[in-house]
Amino acid sequence: MSMLDMREHVALDRSPIEEMCRSLGVEKAERLVGGAMEELAVWISRADPMWRQGRIEELRQLAGQVAPLAERLGMPNLAAVAAQLVALCARDDPAALAAVASRMIRLGESSLVAIWELQNLSG
């Protein structure tokens, strides 16, 4: 019997946050990134009940917010999956919608953990 590996490869691009640090200063950038990460965590936690309850328009709007925020935080994989979810919300494909919504949630959680760990390592 084969098992599907549900882990996601998390890719972090440090350049957007490094640019924020250069342009805004480290303290202000840390506050902005921290706030954005908290917001992203809340959005990710809301995605699962939305798709399970069939609140597709709300899910589309949420994914539409996740994509650019993930891009600004240097999470290109999460941004791409969120953009895919936006497109899928317009189609009648429940299986694909469930798969990509679940993937966005897993990738979002993994990306947040990775960036928190990165911050802890860097000081």
Coordinates of C-alpha atoms in Angstrom, one line a residue:
M1 CA 0.0 0.0 0.0
S2 CA 1.3 3.4 -0.9
M3 CA 0.8 6.5 1.2
L4 CA 0.5 10.1 0.0
D5 CA 3.1 12.3 1.6
M6 CA 1.3 15.4 2.8
R7 CA 4.3 17.5 3.7
E8 CA 4.9 20.6 1.7
H9 CA 8.2 22.0 0.6
V10 CA 8.5 25.5 2.1
A11 CA 10.4 28.0 0.1
L12 CA 11.3 31.3 1.8
D13 CA 12.7 34.3 0.0
R14 CA 14.4 36.5 2.5
S15 CA 14.8 39.4 0.1
P16 CA 11.4 41.1 0.7
I17 CA 11.9 41.2 4.5
E18 CA 15.6 42.2 4.1
E19 CA 14.4 45.1 1.9
M20 CA 11.9 46.1 4.5
C21 CA 14.6 46.1 7.1
R22 CA 16.8 48.3 4.9
S23 CA 14.1 50.8 4.0
L24 CA 12.1 51.0 7.3
G25 CA 14.7 50.0 9.9
V26 CA 14.9 46.7 11.7
E27 CA 12.4 47.5 14.5
K28 CA 9.7 48.8 12.3
A29 CA 10.1 46.0 9.8
E30 CA 9.9 43.4 12.7
R31 CA 6.7 45.0 13.9
L32 CA 5.2 44.9 10.4
V33 CA 6.3 41.4 9.7
G34 CA 5.1 40.2 13.0
G35 CA 1.7 41.8 12.4
A36 CA 1.5 40.4 8.9
M37 CA 2.3 36.9 10.2
E38 CA -0.4 37.1 12.8
E39 CA -2.9 38.2 10.2
L40 CA -1.8 35.4 7.9
A41 CA -2.2 32.9 10.7
V42 CA -5.8 34.0 11.4
W43 CA -6.6 33.9 7.7
I44 CA -5.2 30.4 7.3
S45 CA -7.2 29.2 10.4
R46 CA -10.4 30.5 8.8
A47 CA -9.9 28.8 5.4
D48 CA -10.7 25.2 6.5
P49 CA -14.2 26.0 7.9
M50 CA -15.0 28.2 4.9
W51 CA -14.4 25.4 2.4
R52 CA -16.0 22.7 4.6
Q53 CA -19.1 24.9 4.9
G54 CA -19.3 25.7 1.2
R55 CA -18.6 29.4 1.7
I56 CA -16.7 29.5 -1.6
E57 CA -17.0 33.3 -2.2
E58 CA -15.6 34.0 1.2
L59 CA -12.8 31.5 0.6
R60 CA -12.0 33.1 -2.7
Q61 CA -11.7 36.5 -1.1
L62 CA -9.6 35.1 1.7
A63 CA -7.2 33.4 -0.7
G64 CA -7.1 36.6 -2.7
Q65 CA -5.8 38.3 0.5
V66 CA -3.4 35.5 1.3
A67 CA -1.6 35.5 -2.0
P68 CA -0.2 39.1 -2.0
L69 CA 0.6 39.0 1.7
A70 CA 2.5 35.7 1.3
E71 CA 4.4 37.3 -1.6
R72 CA 5.3 40.3 0.6
L73 CA 6.5 38.0 3.3
G74 CA 8.7 36.0 0.9
M75 CA 6.6 32.9 0.8
P76 CA 6.3 32.3 -3.0
N77 CA 4.9 28.8 -2.8
L78 CA 2.1 29.9 -0.5
A79 CA 1.4 32.9 -2.8
A80 CA 1.1 30.6 -5.8
V81 CA -1.2 28.1 -4.1
A82 CA -3.4 30.8 -2.8
A83 CA -3.7 32.3 -6.4
Q84 CA -4.6 28.8 -7.7
L85 CA -7.3 28.6 -5.0
V86 CA -8.7 31.9 -6.2
A87 CA -9.0 30.6 -9.7
L88 CA -10.5 27.3 -8.5
C89 CA -13.3 29.0 -6.6
A90 CA -14.7 30.1 -9.9
R91 CA -15.0 26.6 -11.2
D92 CA -17.3 23.7 -10.3
D93 CA -14.6 21.2 -9.2
P94 CA -15.2 20.3 -5.6
A95 CA -12.4 17.7 -5.5
A96 CA -9.8 20.1 -6.8
L97 CA -11.1 22.9 -4.5
A98 CA -10.8 20.6 -1.5
A99 CA -7.3 19.5 -2.5
V100 CA -6.0 23.0 -3.1
A101 CA -7.7 24.5 0.0
S102 CA -6.1 21.8 2.1
R103 CA -2.7 22.4 0.4
M104 CA -2.9 26.2 1.1
I105 CA -3.7 25.5 4.8
R106 CA -0.8 23.0 5.1
L107 CA 1.6 25.2 3.3
G108 CA 0.5 28.3 5.2
E109 CA 1.0 26.6 8.5
S110 CA 4.4 25.2 7.4
S111 CA 5.5 28.6 6.0
L112 CA 4.6 30.4 9.2
V113 CA 6.5 27.9 11.3
A114 CA 9.5 28.2 9.0
I115 CA 9.6 32.0 9.2
W116 CA 9.2 32.0 12.9
E117 CA 12.1 29.5 13.2
L118 CA 14.1 31.7 10.9
Q119 CA 13.5 34.8 13.1
N120 CA 14.4 32.8 16.2
L121 CA 17.7 31.7 14.6
S122 CA 18.6 35.2 13.5
G123 CA 18.1 36.8 16.8

